[in-house]
Tab-separated table of C-alpha atoms in Angstrom:
chain	number	residue	atom	x	y	z
D	1323	MET	CA	9.233	-33.870	-12.166
D	1324	THR	CA	12.047	-33.243	-14.811
D	1325	PRO	CA	15.613	-33.558	-14.036
D	1326	GLU	CA	15.891	-29.684	-13.933
D	1327	GLU	CA	12.931	-29.454	-11.272
D	1328	LEU	CA	14.378	-32.287	-9.264
D	1329	LYS	CA	18.004	-30.542	-9.105
D	1330	GLY	CA	16.575	-27.359	-8.110
D	1331	PHE	CA	14.546	-29.157	-5.308
D	1332	GLU	CA	17.218	-30.892	-3.940
D	1333	GLU	CA	19.474	-27.689	-3.713
D	1334	ARG	CA	16.791	-25.922	-2.094
D	1335	GLN	CA	16.173	-28.424	0.315
D	1336	ALA	CA	20.562	-28.615	0.720
D	1337	GLU	CA	20.453	-24.765	1.595
D	1338	MET	CA	17.548	-25.182	3.983
D	1339	GLN	CA	19.592	-28.140	5.746
D	1340	GLN	CA	22.631	-25.772	5.911
D	1341	THR	CA	20.760	-22.859	7.360
D	1342	ARG	CA	19.032	-24.771	9.856
D	1343	ASP	CA	22.694	-26.797	10.790
D	1344	LEU	CA	23.925	-23.149	10.881
D	1345	PHE	CA	21.366	-21.764	13.496
D	1346	ASP	CA	21.417	-25.459	15.512
D	1347	LEU	CA	25.288	-24.416	16.036
D	1348	ILE	CA	24.625	-20.838	16.891
D	1349	CYS	CA	21.899	-21.743	19.667
D	1350	SER	CA	24.198	-24.128	20.991
D	1351	ARG	CA	27.207	-21.586	21.223
D	1352	LEU	CA	25.375	-18.687	21.951
D	1353	ASN	CA	23.027	-20.192	24.205
D	1354	LEU	CA	20.114	-18.939	22.470
D	1355	LYS	CA	16.482	-20.670	21.692
D	1356	TYR	CA	14.468	-20.601	18.307
D	1357	GLY	CA	11.754	-17.871	19.078
D	1358	GLU	CA	14.097	-15.453	20.944
D	1359	PHE	CA	15.257	-14.083	17.979
D	1360	PHE	CA	14.678	-13.278	13.993
D	1361	GLY	CA	17.939	-14.452	12.301
D	1362	PHE	CA	18.453	-15.161	8.264
D	1363	ARG	CA	21.650	-16.216	6.356
D	1364	ASP	CA	22.770	-13.695	3.887
D	1365	THR	CA	23.571	-13.516	0.382
D	1366	ARG	CA	27.363	-14.373	1.722
D	1367	GLY	CA	26.394	-17.323	3.847
D	1368	PHE	CA	26.884	-15.273	6.955
D	1369	ALA	CA	24.005	-15.400	9.456
D	1370	VAL	CA	22.295	-12.143	11.160
D	1371	LEU	CA	20.225	-12.205	14.131
D	1372	ASN	CA	18.102	-9.910	16.105
D	1373	ILE	CA	17.172	-10.518	19.513
D	1374	TYR	CA	14.774	-7.939	20.513
D	1375	ASN	CA	14.286	-6.271	23.695
D	1376	ASP	CA	17.571	-7.558	24.611
D	1377	GLN	CA	18.475	-4.049	26.827
D	1378	GLY	CA	15.141	-2.676	27.535
D	1379	ASN	CA	13.524	-1.823	23.866
D	1380	LYS	CA	16.748	-2.059	22.346
D	1381	THR	CA	17.781	-5.135	19.701
D	1382	ARG	CA	20.833	-6.891	19.748
D	1383	ALA	CA	21.809	-7.144	16.326
D	1384	LEU	CA	24.641	-9.673	15.246
D	1385	LYS	CA	26.752	-10.942	12.573
D	1386	VAL	CA	27.727	-14.666	12.528
D	1387	SER	CA	30.122	-16.555	10.570
D	1388	GLN	CA	29.485	-20.099	9.383
D	1389	THR	CA	31.299	-21.219	12.661
D	1390	ALA	CA	28.974	-19.522	15.132
D	1391	GLU	CA	32.021	-16.709	15.609
D	1392	VAL	CA	30.394	-13.314	16.297
D	1393	LEU	CA	31.923	-10.966	14.024
D	1394	ILE	CA	29.856	-7.942	14.742
D	1395	ASP	CA	27.572	-7.281	17.574
D	1396	THR	CA	25.994	-3.908	18.274
D	1397	HIS	CA	22.530	-2.452	19.685
D	1398	LYS	CA	22.683	0.442	17.151
D	1399	TYR	CA	19.716	-0.446	14.743
D	1400	HIS	CA	16.456	-1.555	15.682
D	1401	SER	CA	16.287	-4.521	13.216
D	1402	VAL	CA	18.711	-5.714	10.504
D	1403	TYR	CA	17.148	-7.269	7.234
D	1404	GLN	CA	18.638	-8.852	4.206
D	1405	SER	CA	18.748	-7.561	0.473
D	1406	ASN	CA	17.458	-9.830	-2.140
D	1407	THR	CA	19.734	-8.847	-4.761
D	1408	LYS	CA	22.616	-7.434	-3.552
D	1409	ARG	CA	25.580	-9.528	-2.041
D	1410	ASN	CA	27.764	-6.410	-0.244
D	1411	ILE	CA	24.384	-4.591	1.627
D	1412	LEU	CA	22.084	-5.231	3.825
D	1413	PHE	CA	18.916	-3.176	5.173
D	1414	PHE	CA	18.372	-1.524	8.750
D	1415	SER	CA	15.620	0.352	10.486
D	1416	GLU	CA	15.655	2.644	13.326
D	1417	LEU	CA	12.786	3.670	15.990
D	1418	ARG	CA	11.117	6.875	15.142
D	1419	ASP	CA	9.062	9.263	17.504
D	1420	ARG	CA	5.828	10.714	16.085
D	1421	PRO	CA	3.875	13.552	17.606
D	1422	ASP	CA	1.054	11.133	18.461
D	1423	GLY	CA	3.371	9.607	20.840
D	1424	TYR	CA	3.676	6.097	18.818
D	1425	ASN	CA	6.545	4.820	17.302
D	1426	THR	CA	7.148	4.078	14.179
D	1427	THR	CA	10.594	3.254	12.265
D	1428	ARG	CA	12.273	4.568	8.969
D	1429	LYS	CA	14.467	2.137	6.804
D	1430	GLY	CA	18.089	2.996	5.256
D	1431	VAL	CA	21.459	0.547	4.003
D	1432	LEU	CA	24.198	-1.036	5.780
D	1433	ASP	CA	27.236	-2.379	4.247
D	1434	GLU	CA	28.820	-5.909	5.287
D	1435	ASN	CA	30.360	-4.695	8.404
D	1436	PHE	CA	27.045	-2.962	9.528
D	1437	GLU	CA	28.333	0.730	8.354
D	1438	VAL	CA	25.459	2.973	7.110
D	1439	LEU	CA	25.416	3.647	3.520
D	1440	LEU	CA	22.299	5.237	3.536
D	1441	PRO	CA	20.425	6.936	6.467
D	1442	ALA	CA	17.172	5.467	7.755
D	1443	GLN	CA	15.433	8.334	6.067
D	1444	TYR	CA	12.378	5.598	4.297
D	1445	ASP	CA	8.962	4.273	5.835
D	1446	SER	CA	9.952	1.591	3.372
D	1447	LEU	CA	13.135	0.032	1.305
D	1448	ARG	CA	13.713	-2.630	-0.744
D	1449	ASP	CA	15.200	-3.564	-3.870
D	1450	ILE	CA	13.568	-4.597	-7.076
D	1451	ASN	CA	16.450	-5.431	-9.061
D	1452	GLU	CA	20.141	-5.145	-9.296
D	1453	ASP	CA	20.147	-1.440	-9.794
D	1454	SER	CA	17.201	0.192	-8.146
D	1455	PHE	CA	15.636	0.301	-4.774
D	1456	LEU	CA	11.551	0.909	-4.123
D	1457	ALA	CA	11.316	3.844	-1.402
D	1458	THR	CA	8.147	5.141	0.133
D	1459	ILE	CA	7.620	7.951	2.453
D	1460	ASP	CA	3.994	8.985	3.705
D	1461	ASP	CA	2.677	6.517	1.190
D	1462	TYR	CA	4.469	8.408	-1.849
D	1463	ALA	CA	6.709	5.882	-3.886
D	1464	GLY	CA	9.861	6.739	-5.826
D	1465	ILE	CA	13.234	5.178	-7.171
D	1466	LEU	CA	16.975	5.148	-6.190
D	1467	ASN	CA	19.694	3.817	-8.086
D	1468	SER	CA	22.557	1.788	-7.036
D	1469	ARG	CA	24.327	4.981	-5.711
D	1470	PHE	CA	20.833	5.701	-3.530
D	1471	GLU	CA	20.170	8.752	-5.777
D	1472	ILE	CA	16.765	9.650	-6.465
D	1473	ILE	CA	15.937	8.950	-10.290
D	1474	ILE	CA	11.866	8.557	-9.896
D	1475	PRO	CA	11.270	11.279	-7.571
D	1476	LEU	CA	8.761	10.064	-4.284
D	1477	LYS	CA	5.375	11.381	-5.763
D	1478	PHE	CA	3.806	8.092	-7.092
D	1479	ARG	CA	0.738	5.994	-4.890
D	1480	GLU	CA	2.400	2.773	-6.780
D	1481	ILE	CA	5.319	2.120	-8.828
D	1482	GLU	CA	5.968	-1.351	-10.752
D	1483	TYR	CA	8.768	-2.782	-12.224
D	1484	ASN	CA	8.593	-5.078	-15.396
D	1485	GLU	CA	11.675	-7.027	-15.601
D	1486	THR	CA	10.687	-7.853	-19.306
D	1487	LEU	CA	10.337	-4.641	-20.516
D	1488	LYS	CA	12.913	-3.015	-18.548
D	1489	ILE	CA	10.585	-0.383	-17.406
D	1490	PHE	CA	9.108	1.085	-14.417
D	1491	LYS	CA	5.371	2.007	-14.233
D	1492	ALA	CA	4.324	4.783	-12.080
D	1493	ARG	CA	0.755	5.492	-11.402
D	1494	GLU	CA	0.458	9.463	-10.258
D	1495	GLN	CA	-2.601	10.201	-8.116
D	1496	ILE	CA	-4.796	13.132	-9.977
D	1497	ILE	CA	-7.577	15.040	-7.725
D	1498	LYS	CA	-10.190	16.510	-9.644
D	1499	GLU	CA	-12.743	18.599	-8.545
D	1500	GLU	CA	-15.502	17.927	-5.296
D	1501	GLU	CA	-12.313	15.377	-4.427
D	1502	GLU	CA	-12.716	12.821	-7.394
D	1503	GLU	CA	-9.708	10.680	-7.680
D	1504	SER	CA	-8.139	9.561	-11.520
D	1505	SER	CA	-4.688	8.554	-12.428
D	1506	ILE	CA	-2.089	9.324	-14.989
D	1507	TYR	CA	0.651	6.333	-15.563
D	1508	ARG	CA	4.441	7.586	-16.195
D	1509	ILE	CA	6.148	4.919	-17.959
D	1510	PHE	CA	10.003	5.376	-16.948
D	1511	ASP	CA	13.323	3.771	-18.209
D	1512	GLN	CA	15.680	2.064	-15.641
D	1513	ASN	CA	17.884	5.410	-15.635
D	1514	GLY	CA	14.697	7.086	-14.436
D	1515	MET	CA	13.731	8.864	-17.987
D	1516	LEU	CA	10.320	9.590	-18.467
D	1517	VAL	CA	9.501	7.266	-21.675
D	1518	ASN	CA	5.374	7.830	-22.036
D	1519	THR	CA	2.737	9.110	-20.123
D	1520	LEU	CA	-0.962	7.001	-20.392
D	1521	GLU	CA	-4.031	8.730	-19.213
D	1522	TYR	CA	-6.238	5.574	-18.304
D	1523	GLY	CA	-8.091	4.784	-14.824
D	1524	LEU	CA	-5.966	1.671	-14.747
D	1525	VAL	CA	-3.088	0.090	-16.484
D	1526	ASN	CA	-1.628	-2.874	-15.445
D	1527	PHE	CA	0.366	-6.125	-17.102
D	1528	ALA	CA	-2.238	-8.759	-16.456
D	1529	ASN	CA	-2.065	-10.313	-19.794
D	1530	SER	CA	1.113	-10.567	-20.760
D	1531	PRO	CA	4.692	-9.346	-19.607
D	1532	SER	CA	5.110	-7.719	-23.242
D	1533	PHE	CA	1.702	-5.954	-23.278
D	1534	TYR	CA	-0.278	-3.633	-21.156
D	1535	THR	CA	-3.852	-3.923	-20.450
D	1536	VAL	CA	-5.283	-0.601	-19.946
D	1537	TYR	CA	-8.597	0.469	-18.666
D	1538	ASP	CA	-10.500	3.185	-19.850
D	1539	ILE	CA	-12.750	4.345	-16.941
D	1540	GLY	CA	-12.900	7.995	-15.442
D	1541	SER	CA	-11.983	7.314	-11.934
D	1542	PHE	CA	-9.159	5.466	-10.440
D	1543	CYS	CA	-9.020	1.415	-9.840
D	1544	SER	CA	-6.961	-0.574	-8.132
D	1545	ASP	CA	-4.393	-2.848	-9.444
D	1546	TYR	CA	-6.553	-5.814	-8.217
D	1547	VAL	CA	-9.793	-6.230	-10.256
D	1548	ASP	CA	-12.708	-8.100	-8.970
D	1549	PRO	CA	-13.532	-10.356	-11.865
D	1550	THR	CA	-17.276	-10.391	-10.092
D	1551	VAL	CA	-17.360	-6.600	-11.025
D	1552	MET	CA	-16.832	-6.157	-14.868
D	1553	ILE	CA	-14.746	-3.601	-15.551
D	1554	GLY	CA	-16.003	-2.178	-19.145
D	1555	ARG	CA	-14.088	-0.011	-21.725
D	1556	GLN	CA	-10.703	-2.675	-21.291
D	1557	GLY	CA	-8.236	-2.325	-24.324
D	1558	LEU	CA	-4.819	-3.527	-24.722
D	1559	LEU	CA	-1.261	-1.870	-25.639
D	1560	ASP	CA	1.795	-3.167	-27.090
D	1561	GLN	CA	5.010	-2.538	-25.682
D	1562	ASN	CA	5.909	0.775	-28.033
D	1563	PHE	CA	2.331	1.744	-26.026
D	1564	LYS	CA	0.484	1.642	-29.847
D	1565	THR	CA	-3.181	0.489	-29.311
D	1566	ILE	CA	-3.936	-2.883	-30.336
D	1567	ILE	CA	-7.343	-2.933	-28.835
D	1568	PRO	CA	-9.155	-0.294	-28.283
D	1569	PRO	CA	-10.523	-0.206	-24.286
D	1570	LEU	CA	-14.013	-0.981	-25.925
D	1571	TYR	CA	-14.008	-4.686	-24.116
D	1572	ASP	CA	-15.203	-6.318	-20.539
D	1573	LEU	CA	-12.560	-9.257	-20.597
D	1574	ILE	CA	-9.449	-9.727	-22.887
D	1575	PHE	CA	-7.572	-12.937	-22.550
D	1576	LYS	CA	-4.119	-13.190	-24.677
D	1577	GLY	CA	-2.924	-15.960	-26.203
D	1578	GLU	CA	0.217	-17.003	-28.483
D	1579	LYS	CA	-1.332	-15.868	-31.666
D	1580	PHE	CA	-4.717	-14.504	-30.912
D	1581	ILE	CA	-6.749	-12.356	-28.391
D	1582	LEU	CA	-10.022	-13.294	-27.319
D	1583	ALA	CA	-12.459	-10.617	-26.402
D	1584	TYR	CA	-15.717	-10.395	-24.696
D	1585	GLU	CA	-18.643	-7.590	-25.359
D	1586	GLU	CA	-20.926	-7.366	-22.484
D	1587	ARG	CA	-23.621	-5.604	-24.490
D	1588	ASN	CA	-26.735	-5.601	-22.778
D	1589	ALA	CA	-25.780	-8.984	-20.611
D	1590	GLU	CA	-27.909	-9.640	-17.473
D	1591	VAL	CA	-26.480	-11.021	-14.261
D	1592	GLY	CA	-28.213	-14.182	-12.902
D	1593	ARG	CA	-27.845	-15.313	-9.443
D	1594	ASP	CA	-28.961	-19.018	-9.197
D	1595	TYR	CA	-28.408	-20.349	-6.087
D	1596	GLU	CA	-29.749	-23.421	-6.533
D	1597	ALA	CA	-27.559	-24.612	-9.594
D	1598	LYS	CA	-25.472	-27.333	-9.364
D	1599	GLU	CA	-22.051	-25.025	-9.920
D	1600	ALA	CA	-23.312	-22.909	-6.941
D	1601	GLU	CA	-22.895	-25.848	-4.843
D	1602	GLY	CA	-19.568	-25.074	-2.285
D	1603	SER	CA	-19.020	-22.131	-4.591
D	1604	GLU	CA	-17.538	-18.727	-2.979
D	1605	CYS	CA	-18.954	-17.120	-5.842
D	1606	TYR	CA	-20.977	-18.158	-8.929
D	1607	TYR	CA	-23.384	-15.951	-11.216
D	1608	THR	CA	-24.101	-16.042	-14.610
D	1609	LEU	CA	-23.872	-13.737	-17.682
D	1610	ASP	CA	-26.531	-14.046	-20.476
D	1611	GLY	CA	-26.454	-11.568	-23.523
D	1612	GLY	CA	-22.604	-10.734	-24.161
D	1613	LYS	CA	-20.696	-12.327	-27.071
D	1614	TRP	CA	-16.940	-13.378	-27.713
D	1615	GLY	CA	-14.811	-12.412	-30.827
D	1616	ALA	CA	-11.070	-12.844	-31.648
D	1617	PHE	CA	-8.167	-10.163	-32.654
D	1618	ASP	CA	-4.769	-11.398	-33.956
D	1619	HIS	CA	-2.005	-9.273	-32.367
D	1620	GLY	CA	-1.942	-6.813	-34.779
D	1621	GLY	CA	-5.320	-5.767	-34.033
D	1622	SER	CA	-7.428	-6.823	-36.925
D	1623	LEU	CA	-10.877	-8.367	-35.913
D	1624	ILE	CA	-10.706	-11.958	-37.269
D	1625	ILE	CA	-13.718	-13.572	-35.874
D	1626	PRO	CA	-16.861	-11.464	-35.221
D	1627	PHE	CA	-18.773	-10.870	-31.504
D	1628	GLU	CA	-21.254	-13.778	-32.536
D	1629	TYR	CA	-20.450	-16.729	-29.859
D	1630	SER	CA	-21.505	-17.168	-26.388
D	1631	TRP	CA	-18.211	-18.649	-25.684
D	1632	ILE	CA	-14.508	-18.980	-27.718
D	1633	GLY	CA	-12.205	-21.277	-26.482
D	1634	GLN	CA	-8.555	-22.110	-27.174
D	1635	THR	CA	-7.295	-25.298	-27.924
D	1636	LEU	CA	-3.787	-26.866	-28.129
D	1637	LYS	CA	-3.627	-25.490	-31.994
D	1638	ASP	CA	-3.654	-21.630	-32.222
D	1639	ASP	CA	-5.698	-21.768	-35.227
D	1640	LEU	CA	-8.331	-23.519	-34.045
D	1641	PHE	CA	-11.158	-22.554	-31.592
D	1642	LEU	CA	-13.987	-24.452	-29.259
D	1643	ILE	CA	-17.162	-22.024	-29.837
D	1644	ASN	CA	-20.737	-22.464	-28.250
D	1645	PRO	CA	-22.793	-20.136	-30.011
D	1646	SER	CA	-25.682	-20.349	-27.406
D	1647	GLY	CA	-24.635	-21.790	-23.897
D	1648	LEU	CA	-24.945	-19.436	-20.935
D	1649	MET	CA	-21.460	-18.136	-19.449
D	1650	TYR	CA	-21.120	-17.905	-15.652
D	1651	TYR	CA	-18.138	-17.058	-13.225
D	1652	TYR	CA	-16.917	-19.962	-10.666
D	1653	GLN	CA	-14.880	-19.437	-7.473
D	1654	GLY	CA	-14.344	-22.379	-5.156
D	1655	GLU	CA	-13.278	-22.303	-1.735
D	1656	GLN	CA	-9.724	-21.157	-1.570
D	1657	GLU	CA	-9.507	-21.094	-5.376
D	1658	ASP	CA	-9.118	-18.401	-7.936
D	1659	GLY	CA	-12.375	-17.535	-10.275
D	1660	ALA	CA	-12.493	-17.944	-13.684
D	1661	TRP	CA	-14.995	-18.253	-16.736
D	1662	TYR	CA	-16.888	-21.121	-17.992
D	1663	VAL	CA	-20.029	-21.705	-20.020
D	1664	LYS	CA	-22.582	-24.532	-19.559
D	1665	ASP	CA	-25.378	-25.939	-21.687
D	1666	GLY	CA	-25.793	-24.732	-25.744
D	1667	LEU	CA	-23.844	-26.679	-28.259
D	1668	TRP	CA	-20.524	-27.279	-28.975
D	1669	GLY	CA	-18.312	-27.025	-32.555
D	1670	LEU	CA	-15.059	-25.856	-33.961
D	1671	ILE	CA	-13.883	-23.137	-36.397
D	1672	ASN	CA	-10.372	-21.604	-37.523
D	1673	SER	CA	-9.138	-18.515	-37.584
D	1674	LYS	CA	-10.839	-17.591	-40.734
D	1675	ASN	CA	-13.854	-18.191	-38.862
D	1676	GLU	CA	-14.729	-21.144	-41.015
D	1677	ILE	CA	-16.869	-24.124	-39.580
D	1678	MET	CA	-14.952	-27.147	-38.797
D	1679	VAL	CA	-17.256	-28.708	-36.813
D	1680	GLU	CA	-20.708	-27.897	-36.768
D	1681	PRO	CA	-21.967	-26.645	-33.256
D	1682	ILE	CA	-24.449	-29.637	-33.003
D	1683	TYR	CA	-22.698	-31.231	-30.066
D	1684	ARG	CA	-23.895	-31.183	-26.352
D	1685	HIS	CA	-20.278	-32.272	-24.941
D	1686	TYR	CA	-16.374	-32.203	-26.032
D	1687	GLN	CA	-13.482	-33.552	-24.344
D	1688	LEU	CA	-10.181	-32.244	-24.879
D	1689	TYR	CA	-7.071	-34.619	-24.651
D	1690	ASP	CA	-3.248	-33.502	-25.779
D	1691	SER	CA	-3.843	-34.087	-29.320
D	1692	LYS	CA	-7.479	-34.462	-30.162
D	1693	ILE	CA	-10.889	-33.335	-29.355
D	1694	ILE	CA	-13.808	-35.577	-29.166
D	1695	PHE	CA	-17.314	-34.035	-29.586
D	1696	PHE	CA	-20.145	-36.234	-28.422
D	1697	ASN	CA	-24.032	-36.029	-26.876
D	1698	ARG	CA	-24.273	-38.279	-24.604
D	1699	GLN	CA	-22.355	-38.705	-20.960
D	1700	SER	CA	-22.371	-40.487	-17.544
D	1701	ALA	CA	-22.273	-39.039	-14.373
D	1702	ASP	CA	-18.957	-39.712	-13.957
D	1703	TYR	CA	-18.171	-38.056	-17.510
D	1704	ARG	CA	-17.614	-41.416	-20.143
D	1705	ILE	CA	-18.937	-41.038	-23.102
D	1706	LEU	CA	-21.808	-42.898	-24.398
D	1707	ASP	CA	-22.274	-42.480	-27.715
D	1708	THR	CA	-18.611	-43.470	-28.752
D	1709	LYS	CA	-20.120	-44.727	-32.312
D	1710	ASP	CA	-21.611	-41.459	-33.197
D	1711	ALA	CA	-18.706	-38.961	-31.549
D	1712	LEU	CA	-16.607	-36.980	-33.412
D	1713	THR	CA	-12.961	-36.912	-32.990
D	1714	ILE	CA	-10.418	-34.300	-34.226
D	1715	HIS	CA	-6.783	-34.695	-34.300
D	1716	LEU	CA	-5.079	-31.220	-33.737
């Protein structure tokens, strides 16, 4: 742990202890027990408590000082909860009767004295930066500014804010003939001005906050891309919406200088449940027949699609290659999945696709500043042919 990380950890621990001490004092002074209320310290250090069913179905909301003095005591709100970025506001909810007889809540905004700044009129409401709120009604989302004015109308299925680019990405649902669903993405600046319209099946920031990954598919696909179902026609746009990689590929991984792309072609999926990799996995399958290539950040193809696997090293312009191995996807229990390759032979190329190490080695080990290529290893991965191993210093 670095000194900065240690300092941050100690500050968080101290803050947690201060909160615990405050709530211990509040419980003692107000004769409360943990579990009887939901509470938090707001951004100014005051405690806010919600005591549910205090009077019938009503909630008692309290604002309490750091000396456990009750400053505000009210039954006006169903719940009061905190803002993540603003020191002078709180959110609140009110119960709303529905025609079907069930109750639901609507959200609004309070000032620090529990006075209403914005009436409870939204199904959900949260601050996403210092100047903007994300609001929803009936599963449609929009953006409010710091004065609670609507700057992006509530007509989008999802809205995502990109802190790096300072833009909002909003997905508009389009229903075509025979109720087929598709999407149009609207890009807005922080003031709610329309910057661009992107007509793709899916647009996200999966590769980098400065790049857009786009999926040129006819129907809408969730922002969660299941890696076990490879989505074709994937591409990459830069932050100015220029096409860097056309939406033609099946996997894209962006590095510091280069972009690796996988073209599935006529790849065949295999399900070898007896394989070593399948043991203890939640998901395991192979993909045979596709090829990897590489682009620079300007979109020029620098390594043709001729390798079963290309892996980045700690040196940007050197790549591990495996021309003939079998690519597989592995996901362990409670782990994120990832792509790997087995069998085949390993070598090394540079960004000009020049062979630096012929692909004649069965194994490699990658250290901080070197790669060792070799052909024999023990069950615990020790190198057995050290005399014949080849070491490349990065």
